[in-house]
PDB file of C-alpha atoms in Angstrom:
ATOM      1  CA  UNK W   1     -90.545 -15.545 109.470  1.00 57.00           C
ATOM      2  CA  UNK W   2     -87.321 -14.409 111.122  1.00 65.00           C
ATOM      3  CA  UNK W   3     -86.079 -10.941 110.201  1.00 86.00           C
ATOM      4  CA  UNK W   4     -83.199 -10.104 107.851  1.00 93.00           C
ATOM      5  CA  UNK W   5     -81.118  -6.933 107.629  1.00 94.00           C
ATOM      6  CA  UNK W   6     -79.563  -5.663 104.411  1.00 96.00           C
ATOM      7  CA  UNK W   7     -77.835  -2.415 103.400  1.00 97.00           C
ATOM      8  CA  UNK W   8     -80.183  -0.031 101.608  1.00 96.00           C
ATOM      9  CA  UNK W   9     -77.903   0.395  98.627  1.00 97.00           C
ATOM     10  CA  UNK W  10     -74.630  -0.726  97.108  1.00 97.00           C
ATOM     11  CA  UNK W  11     -72.656   0.275  94.070  1.00 97.00           C
ATOM     12  CA  UNK W  12     -70.401  -1.727  91.799  1.00 96.00           C
ATOM     13  CA  UNK W  13     -68.521  -1.397  88.548  1.00 96.00           C
ATOM     14  CA  UNK W  14     -69.282  -3.486  85.512  1.00 97.00           C
ATOM     15  CA  UNK W  15     -67.385  -6.787  85.255  1.00 96.00           C
ATOM     16  CA  UNK W  16     -66.293  -6.641  88.904  1.00 96.00           C
ATOM     17  CA  UNK W  17     -67.521  -9.048  91.600  1.00 96.00           C
ATOM     18  CA  UNK W  18     -70.277  -7.906  93.945  1.00 97.00           C
ATOM     19  CA  UNK W  19     -70.808  -9.165  97.485  1.00 98.00           C
ATOM     20  CA  UNK W  20     -74.268  -8.435  98.874  1.00 98.00           C
ATOM     21  CA  UNK W  21     -74.487  -9.067 102.639  1.00 97.00           C
ATOM     22  CA  UNK W  22     -77.458 -10.164 104.711  1.00 97.00           C
ATOM     23  CA  UNK W  23     -77.697 -10.534 108.478  1.00 96.00           C
ATOM     24  CA  UNK W  24     -80.195 -12.936 110.018  1.00 94.00           C
ATOM     25  CA  UNK W  25     -79.125 -13.370 113.616  1.00 93.00           C
ATOM     26  CA  UNK W  26     -82.480 -14.877 114.724  1.00 91.00           C
ATOM     27  CA  UNK W  27     -82.483 -17.598 112.074  1.00 91.00           C
ATOM     28  CA  UNK W  28     -83.839 -20.939 113.260  1.00 89.00           C
ATOM     29  CA  UNK W  29     -82.330 -24.305 112.470  1.00 88.00           C
ATOM     30  CA  UNK W  30     -84.982 -25.105 109.862  1.00 87.00           C
ATOM     31  CA  UNK W  31     -84.949 -21.763 108.011  1.00 89.00           C
ATOM     32  CA  UNK W  32     -83.747 -21.716 104.419  1.00 91.00           C
ATOM     33  CA  UNK W  33     -82.044 -18.572 103.102  1.00 93.00           C
ATOM     34  CA  UNK W  34     -83.549 -17.364  99.824  1.00 94.00           C
ATOM     35  CA  UNK W  35     -82.496 -14.540  97.533  1.00 96.00           C
ATOM     36  CA  UNK W  36     -84.706 -12.827  94.976  1.00 96.00           C
ATOM     37  CA  UNK W  37     -84.086  -9.781  92.834  1.00 97.00           C
ATOM     38  CA  UNK W  38     -86.413  -7.301  91.195  1.00 95.00           C
ATOM     39  CA  UNK W  39     -85.414  -5.506  88.029  1.00 93.00           C
ATOM     40  CA  UNK W  40     -87.117  -2.201  87.201  1.00 88.00           C
ATOM     41  CA  UNK W  41     -90.745  -2.576  86.099  1.00 85.00           C
ATOM     42  CA  UNK W  42     -90.735  -6.339  86.641  1.00 90.00           C
ATOM     43  CA  UNK W  43     -91.808  -8.833  89.256  1.00 92.00           C
ATOM     44  CA  UNK W  44     -89.174 -10.376  91.530  1.00 94.00           C
ATOM     45  CA  UNK W  45     -87.236 -13.357  90.240  1.00 95.00           C
ATOM     46  CA  UNK W  46     -85.658 -16.194  92.195  1.00 94.00           C
ATOM     47  CA  UNK W  47     -81.862 -16.094  92.373  1.00 97.00           C
ATOM     48  CA  UNK W  48     -80.628 -18.795  94.740  1.00 96.00           C
ATOM     49  CA  UNK W  49     -81.275 -20.462  98.094  1.00 94.00           C
ATOM     50  CA  UNK W  50     -79.483 -22.636 100.634  1.00 94.00           C
ATOM     51  CA  UNK W  51     -79.666 -24.129 104.096  1.00 94.00           C
ATOM     52  CA  UNK W  52     -76.158 -24.682 105.460  1.00 93.00           C
ATOM     53  CA  UNK W  53     -73.662 -25.270 102.662  1.00 92.00           C
ATOM     54  CA  UNK W  54     -72.510 -22.752 100.083  1.00 94.00           C
ATOM     55  CA  UNK W  55     -74.444 -22.948  96.830  1.00 95.00           C
ATOM     56  CA  UNK W  56     -73.638 -22.082  93.226  1.00 96.00           C
ATOM     57  CA  UNK W  57     -75.843 -21.725  90.169  1.00 94.00           C
ATOM     58  CA  UNK W  58     -75.622 -19.999  86.816  1.00 92.00           C
ATOM     59  CA  UNK W  59     -76.758 -16.678  88.268  1.00 91.00           C
ATOM     60  CA  UNK W  60     -74.812 -16.372  91.511  1.00 96.00           C
ATOM     61  CA  UNK W  61     -73.173 -17.987  94.521  1.00 97.00           C
ATOM     62  CA  UNK W  62     -74.439 -18.023  98.080  1.00 98.00           C
ATOM     63  CA  UNK W  63     -71.953 -18.091 100.923  1.00 98.00           C
ATOM     64  CA  UNK W  64     -73.455 -18.993 104.311  1.00 97.00           C
ATOM     65  CA  UNK W  65     -71.598 -18.290 107.540  1.00 96.00           C
ATOM     66  CA  UNK W  66     -70.799 -21.265 109.717  1.00 95.00           C
ATOM     67  CA  UNK W  67     -73.166 -20.048 112.473  1.00 95.00           C
ATOM     68  CA  UNK W  68     -75.778 -19.216 109.783  1.00 95.00           C
ATOM     69  CA  UNK W  69     -76.352 -15.764 111.263  1.00 95.00           C
ATOM     70  CA  UNK W  70     -75.298 -14.105 108.031  1.00 96.00           C
ATOM     71  CA  UNK W  71     -74.950 -14.849 104.343  1.00 97.00           C
ATOM     72  CA  UNK W  72     -73.536 -13.207 101.232  1.00 98.00           C
ATOM     73  CA  UNK W  73     -74.857 -13.256  97.695  1.00 98.00           C
ATOM     74  CA  UNK W  74     -71.981 -13.138  95.234  1.00 98.00           C
ATOM     75  CA  UNK W  75     -72.314 -11.959  91.651  1.00 97.00           C
ATOM     76  CA  UNK W  76     -69.011 -12.973  90.088  1.00 95.00           C
ATOM     77  CA  UNK W  77     -68.988 -10.410  87.267  1.00 95.00           C
ATOM     78  CA  UNK W  78     -71.584  -7.683  87.503  1.00 96.00           C
ATOM     79  CA  UNK W  79     -73.264  -6.523  84.330  1.00 96.00           C
ATOM     80  CA  UNK W  80     -75.562  -3.565  83.756  1.00 96.00           C
ATOM     81  CA  UNK W  81     -78.447  -6.037  83.672  1.00 95.00           C
ATOM     82  CA  UNK W  82     -77.735  -6.965  87.288  1.00 97.00           C
ATOM     83  CA  UNK W  83     -78.872  -3.533  88.483  1.00 97.00           C
ATOM     84  CA  UNK W  84     -81.871  -4.395  90.666  1.00 97.00           C
ATOM     85  CA  UNK W  85     -83.212  -4.590  94.195  1.00 96.00           C
ATOM     86  CA  UNK W  86     -81.920  -7.750  95.891  1.00 98.00           C
ATOM     87  CA  UNK W  87     -83.993  -9.337  98.673  1.00 96.00           C
ATOM     88  CA  UNK W  88     -82.718 -11.768 101.301  1.00 95.00           C
ATOM     89  CA  UNK W  89     -85.566 -13.803 102.812  1.00 92.00           C
ATOM     90  CA  UNK W  90     -85.834 -16.649 105.306  1.00 90.00           C
ATOM     91  CA  UNK W  91     -88.281 -19.481 104.618  1.00 84.00           C
ATOM     92  CA  UNK W  92     -89.453 -21.922 107.249  1.00 78.00           C
ATOM     93  CA  UNK W  93     -88.344 -25.396 106.228  1.00 72.00           C
ATOM     94  CA  UNK W  94     -91.135 -27.144 108.094  1.00 72.00           C
ATOM     95  CA  UNK W  95     -94.154 -25.597 106.412  1.00 68.00           C
ATOM     96  CA  UNK W  96     -95.141 -24.984 102.815  1.00 63.00           C
ATOM     97  CA  UNK W  97     -97.373 -22.430 101.182  1.00 57.00           C
ATOM     98  CA  UNK W  98     -96.341 -19.926 103.812  1.00 58.00           C
ATOM     99  CA  UNK W  99     -95.978 -16.228 103.208  1.00 67.00           C
ATOM    100  CA  UNK W 100     -92.828 -14.917 101.568  1.00 74.00           C
ATOM    101  CA  UNK W 101     -92.163 -11.653 103.405  1.00 79.00           C
ATOM    102  CA  UNK W 102     -90.124  -9.092 101.490  1.00 85.00           C
ATOM    103  CA  UNK W 103     -88.171  -6.372 103.268  1.00 86.00           C
ATOM    104  CA  UNK W 104     -86.648  -3.236 101.765  1.00 89.00           C
ATOM    105  CA  UNK W 105     -83.823  -5.104 100.049  1.00 95.00           C
ATOM    106  CA  UNK W 106     -80.553  -3.707  98.674  1.00 97.00           C
ATOM    107  CA  UNK W 107     -80.639  -1.458  95.613  1.00 97.00           C
ATOM    108  CA  UNK W 108     -77.618  -2.436  93.515  1.00 98.00           C
ATOM    109  CA  UNK W 109     -76.289   0.136  91.063  1.00 97.00           C
ATOM    110  CA  UNK W 110     -73.829  -1.068  88.418  1.00 97.00           C
ATOM    111  CA  UNK W 111     -71.631   1.577  86.836  1.00 96.00           C
ATOM    112  CA  UNK W 112     -70.358   1.122  83.265  1.00 94.00           C
TER     113      UNK W 112
ATOM    114  CA  UNK P   1     -90.706 -15.382  80.317  1.00 54.00           C
ATOM    115  CA  UNK P   2     -91.327 -16.832  83.765  1.00 61.00           C
ATOM    116  CA  UNK P   3     -94.391 -18.933  82.947  1.00 93.00           C
ATOM    117  CA  UNK P   4     -96.696 -16.572  84.848  1.00 96.00           C
ATOM    118  CA  UNK P   5     -98.748 -14.227  82.686  1.00 96.00           C
ATOM    119  CA  UNK P   6    -100.666 -11.249  84.008  1.00 97.00           C
ATOM    120  CA  UNK P   7    -103.198  -9.140  82.145  1.00 97.00           C
ATOM    121  CA  UNK P   8    -103.627  -6.307  81.661  1.00 97.00           C
ATOM    122  CA  UNK P   9    -100.158  -4.786  82.091  1.00 96.00           C
ATOM    123  CA  UNK P  10    -101.630  -1.356  82.782  1.00 96.00           C
ATOM    124  CA  UNK P  11    -105.066  -0.361  84.052  1.00 96.00           C
ATOM    125  CA  UNK P  12    -106.610   3.007  84.785  1.00 96.00           C
ATOM    126  CA  UNK P  13    -109.953   3.015  86.552  1.00 93.00           C
ATOM    127  CA  UNK P  14    -112.273   5.387  88.324  1.00 91.00           C
ATOM    128  CA  UNK P  15    -113.365   4.852  91.888  1.00 89.00           C
ATOM    129  CA  UNK P  16    -116.805   3.625  90.810  1.00 89.00           C
ATOM    130  CA  UNK P  17    -115.566   1.141  88.210  1.00 89.00           C
ATOM    131  CA  UNK P  18    -115.422  -2.632  88.498  1.00 94.00           C
ATOM    132  CA  UNK P  19    -112.477  -4.379  86.892  1.00 95.00           C
ATOM    133  CA  UNK P  20    -110.624  -7.673  87.179  1.00 97.00           C
ATOM    134  CA  UNK P  21    -106.955  -8.607  87.046  1.00 98.00           C
ATOM    135  CA  UNK P  22    -106.086 -11.972  85.571  1.00 98.00           C
ATOM    136  CA  UNK P  23    -103.166 -14.275  86.261  1.00 98.00           C
ATOM    137  CA  UNK P  24    -102.347 -17.547  84.531  1.00 97.00           C
ATOM    138  CA  UNK P  25     -99.483 -19.913  85.277  1.00 96.00           C
ATOM    139  CA  UNK P  26     -98.212 -22.573  82.881  1.00 93.00           C
ATOM    140  CA  UNK P  27     -95.834 -24.253  85.326  1.00 94.00           C
ATOM    141  CA  UNK P  28     -98.075 -26.897  86.875  1.00 93.00           C
ATOM    142  CA  UNK P  29     -97.806 -25.269  90.301  1.00 93.00           C
ATOM    143  CA  UNK P  30    -100.335 -25.807  93.088  1.00 91.00           C
ATOM    144  CA  UNK P  31    -100.077 -22.504  94.961  1.00 92.00           C
ATOM    145  CA  UNK P  32    -100.815 -18.969  93.779  1.00 94.00           C
ATOM    146  CA  UNK P  33    -100.377 -15.568  95.398  1.00 94.00           C
ATOM    147  CA  UNK P  34    -101.376 -11.933  95.024  1.00 95.00           C
ATOM    148  CA  UNK P  35     -98.901  -9.256  96.156  1.00 95.00           C
ATOM    149  CA  UNK P  36     -99.241  -5.468  96.181  1.00 96.00           C
ATOM    150  CA  UNK P  37     -96.276  -3.137  95.683  1.00 95.00           C
ATOM    151  CA  UNK P  38     -96.901   0.543  96.335  1.00 93.00           C
ATOM    152  CA  UNK P  39     -94.351   3.120  95.240  1.00 88.00           C
ATOM    153  CA  UNK P  40     -91.134   2.911  97.266  1.00 79.00           C
ATOM    154  CA  UNK P  41     -92.563   0.267  99.626  1.00 85.00           C
ATOM    155  CA  UNK P  42     -91.807  -3.441 100.087  1.00 87.00           C
ATOM    156  CA  UNK P  43     -94.062  -6.023  98.543  1.00 90.00           C
ATOM    157  CA  UNK P  44     -97.104  -6.821 100.667  1.00 91.00           C
ATOM    158  CA  UNK P  45     -98.711 -10.250 100.545  1.00 91.00           C
ATOM    159  CA  UNK P  46    -102.478 -10.032  99.955  1.00 94.00           C
ATOM    160  CA  UNK P  47    -103.809 -13.555  99.380  1.00 93.00           C
ATOM    161  CA  UNK P  48    -102.528 -17.120  99.199  1.00 91.00           C
ATOM    162  CA  UNK P  49    -104.243 -20.056  97.508  1.00 92.00           C
ATOM    163  CA  UNK P  50    -103.096 -23.646  98.005  1.00 87.00           C
ATOM    164  CA  UNK P  51    -104.767 -26.238  95.786  1.00 84.00           C
ATOM    165  CA  UNK P  52    -107.458 -23.654  94.869  1.00 82.00           C
ATOM    166  CA  UNK P  53    -108.321 -23.028  98.536  1.00 85.00           C
ATOM    167  CA  UNK P  54    -107.637 -19.638 100.079  1.00 84.00           C
ATOM    168  CA  UNK P  55    -105.264 -20.169 102.980  1.00 83.00           C
ATOM    169  CA  UNK P  56    -104.337 -16.605 103.766  1.00 81.00           C
ATOM    170  CA  UNK P  57    -106.023 -13.209 103.619  1.00 83.00           C
ATOM    171  CA  UNK P  58    -103.651 -10.599 104.945  1.00 82.00           C
ATOM    172  CA  UNK P  59    -106.349  -8.216 106.263  1.00 87.00           C
ATOM    173  CA  UNK P  60    -107.165  -7.025 102.761  1.00 93.00           C
ATOM    174  CA  UNK P  61    -110.193  -4.694 102.378  1.00 94.00           C
ATOM    175  CA  UNK P  62    -113.283  -6.281 100.873  1.00 94.00           C
ATOM    176  CA  UNK P  63    -113.083  -4.063  97.801  1.00 95.00           C
ATOM    177  CA  UNK P  64    -110.456  -6.593  96.664  1.00 96.00           C
ATOM    178  CA  UNK P  65    -112.018  -9.974  95.944  1.00 95.00           C
ATOM    179  CA  UNK P  66    -109.843 -12.894  94.804  1.00 95.00           C
ATOM    180  CA  UNK P  67    -111.038 -15.899  92.832  1.00 95.00           C
ATOM    181  CA  UNK P  68    -109.150 -19.094  92.047  1.00 95.00           C
ATOM    182  CA  UNK P  69    -111.266 -21.334  89.774  1.00 94.00           C
ATOM    183  CA  UNK P  70    -108.434 -23.839  89.251  1.00 92.00           C
ATOM    184  CA  UNK P  71    -104.742 -24.246  90.033  1.00 90.00           C
ATOM    185  CA  UNK P  72    -103.699 -22.416  86.864  1.00 94.00           C
ATOM    186  CA  UNK P  73    -105.819 -19.282  87.092  1.00 96.00           C
ATOM    187  CA  UNK P  74    -106.151 -16.526  89.644  1.00 97.00           C
ATOM    188  CA  UNK P  75    -108.260 -13.390  89.467  1.00 97.00           C
ATOM    189  CA  UNK P  76    -108.433 -10.230  91.543  1.00 97.00           C
ATOM    190  CA  UNK P  77    -111.795  -8.487  91.252  1.00 97.00           C
ATOM    191  CA  UNK P  78    -111.722  -4.784  92.018  1.00 96.00           C
ATOM    192  CA  UNK P  79    -114.626  -2.492  92.903  1.00 94.00           C
ATOM    193  CA  UNK P  80    -115.003   0.946  94.464  1.00 93.00           C
ATOM    194  CA  UNK P  81    -111.267   1.344  94.858  1.00 94.00           C
ATOM    195  CA  UNK P  82    -109.557   4.362  96.390  1.00 94.00           C
ATOM    196  CA  UNK P  83    -106.684   6.412  94.928  1.00 94.00           C
ATOM    197  CA  UNK P  84    -104.343   4.929  97.574  1.00 94.00           C
ATOM    198  CA  UNK P  85    -104.952   1.516  95.986  1.00 96.00           C
ATOM    199  CA  UNK P  86    -102.870   2.621  93.020  1.00 96.00           C
ATOM    200  CA  UNK P  87     -99.922   0.224  92.913  1.00 96.00           C
ATOM    201  CA  UNK P  88     -98.248  -2.618  91.059  1.00 96.00           C
ATOM    202  CA  UNK P  89    -100.194  -5.849  91.618  1.00 97.00           C
ATOM    203  CA  UNK P  90     -98.097  -8.964  91.263  1.00 97.00           C
ATOM    204  CA  UNK P  91     -99.187 -12.546  90.894  1.00 97.00           C
ATOM    205  CA  UNK P  92     -96.908 -15.457  91.749  1.00 95.00           C
ATOM    206  CA  UNK P  93     -97.065 -19.230  91.774  1.00 94.00           C
ATOM    207  CA  UNK P  94     -95.077 -22.002  93.409  1.00 91.00           C
ATOM    208  CA  UNK P  95     -94.934 -25.733  93.922  1.00 90.00           C
ATOM    209  CA  UNK P  96     -95.527 -26.446  97.598  1.00 83.00           C
ATOM    210  CA  UNK P  97     -92.258 -27.765  99.084  1.00 78.00           C
ATOM    211  CA  UNK P  98     -91.360 -26.825 102.677  1.00 75.00           C
ATOM    212  CA  UNK P  99     -88.424 -24.445 102.706  1.00 73.00           C
ATOM    213  CA  UNK P 100     -87.459 -25.136  99.115  1.00 76.00           C
ATOM    214  CA  UNK P 101     -90.327 -23.332  97.433  1.00 83.00           C
ATOM    215  CA  UNK P 102     -89.382 -20.966  94.652  1.00 89.00           C
ATOM    216  CA  UNK P 103     -91.891 -18.309  93.729  1.00 91.00           C
ATOM    217  CA  UNK P 104     -92.295 -17.362  90.097  1.00 94.00           C
ATOM    218  CA  UNK P 105     -93.725 -13.882  89.557  1.00 95.00           C
ATOM    219  CA  UNK P 106     -95.542 -12.323  86.663  1.00 95.00           C
ATOM    220  CA  UNK P 107     -94.629  -8.871  85.377  1.00 94.00           C
ATOM    221  CA  UNK P 108     -97.515  -7.303  87.248  1.00 96.00           C
ATOM    222  CA  UNK P 109    -100.417  -4.991  86.521  1.00 97.00           C
ATOM    223  CA  UNK P 110     -99.737  -1.305  87.113  1.00 96.00           C
ATOM    224  CA  UNK P 111    -103.025   0.043  88.462  1.00 97.00           C
ATOM    225  CA  UNK P 112    -103.956   3.701  88.661  1.00 96.00           C
ATOM    226  CA  UNK P 113    -107.152   4.708  90.462  1.00 95.00           C
ATOM    227  CA  UNK P 114    -108.438   8.179  89.617  1.00 92.00           C
TER     228      UNK P 114
END
């Protein structure tokens, strides 16, 4: 899988929007961009994914750059429960059952 | 509740013990995974099973032995472990769909080897 780069940590205030960046300059045309998050003492949970167009769901929005070399996960109103490690991962769109490789991720701290 | 249940949640074992970790998924998925997460390290993929067949073994030592009797159950048999094997062991499942697969994780088993 192609590599992604994320900041080690970010901080936000409660009820403010959070923009979590991810760089993936070696992304291939068939790679999907996936985001997972891991709350303390839990397994990771799926957040959102996309290929080319921006995506929205009940948890977050995903903004994908036009050249697809970067993306941004947007939490519209951060809550204390959003404090977690956020992982940006690329998945090959031409194979299934392949490994999901986690990097270091971004540790998000939400201040009350 | 993610639909993936792992037992036990915590396990303490000596280096000469034999124990097993259990994972069960209620989502009708056809792929299951074992991951290891050591303190302050990224998750490491250990094993992948597609349709009950092992498709990936990420150079895991033989003291870890996986078993997948059916698409809903996955075991990790442990024997003669080392203290450095202490970690959070996570099970996940997915429905095989190129690029669009979503993994669903259990809460993990926190293993301590004394």
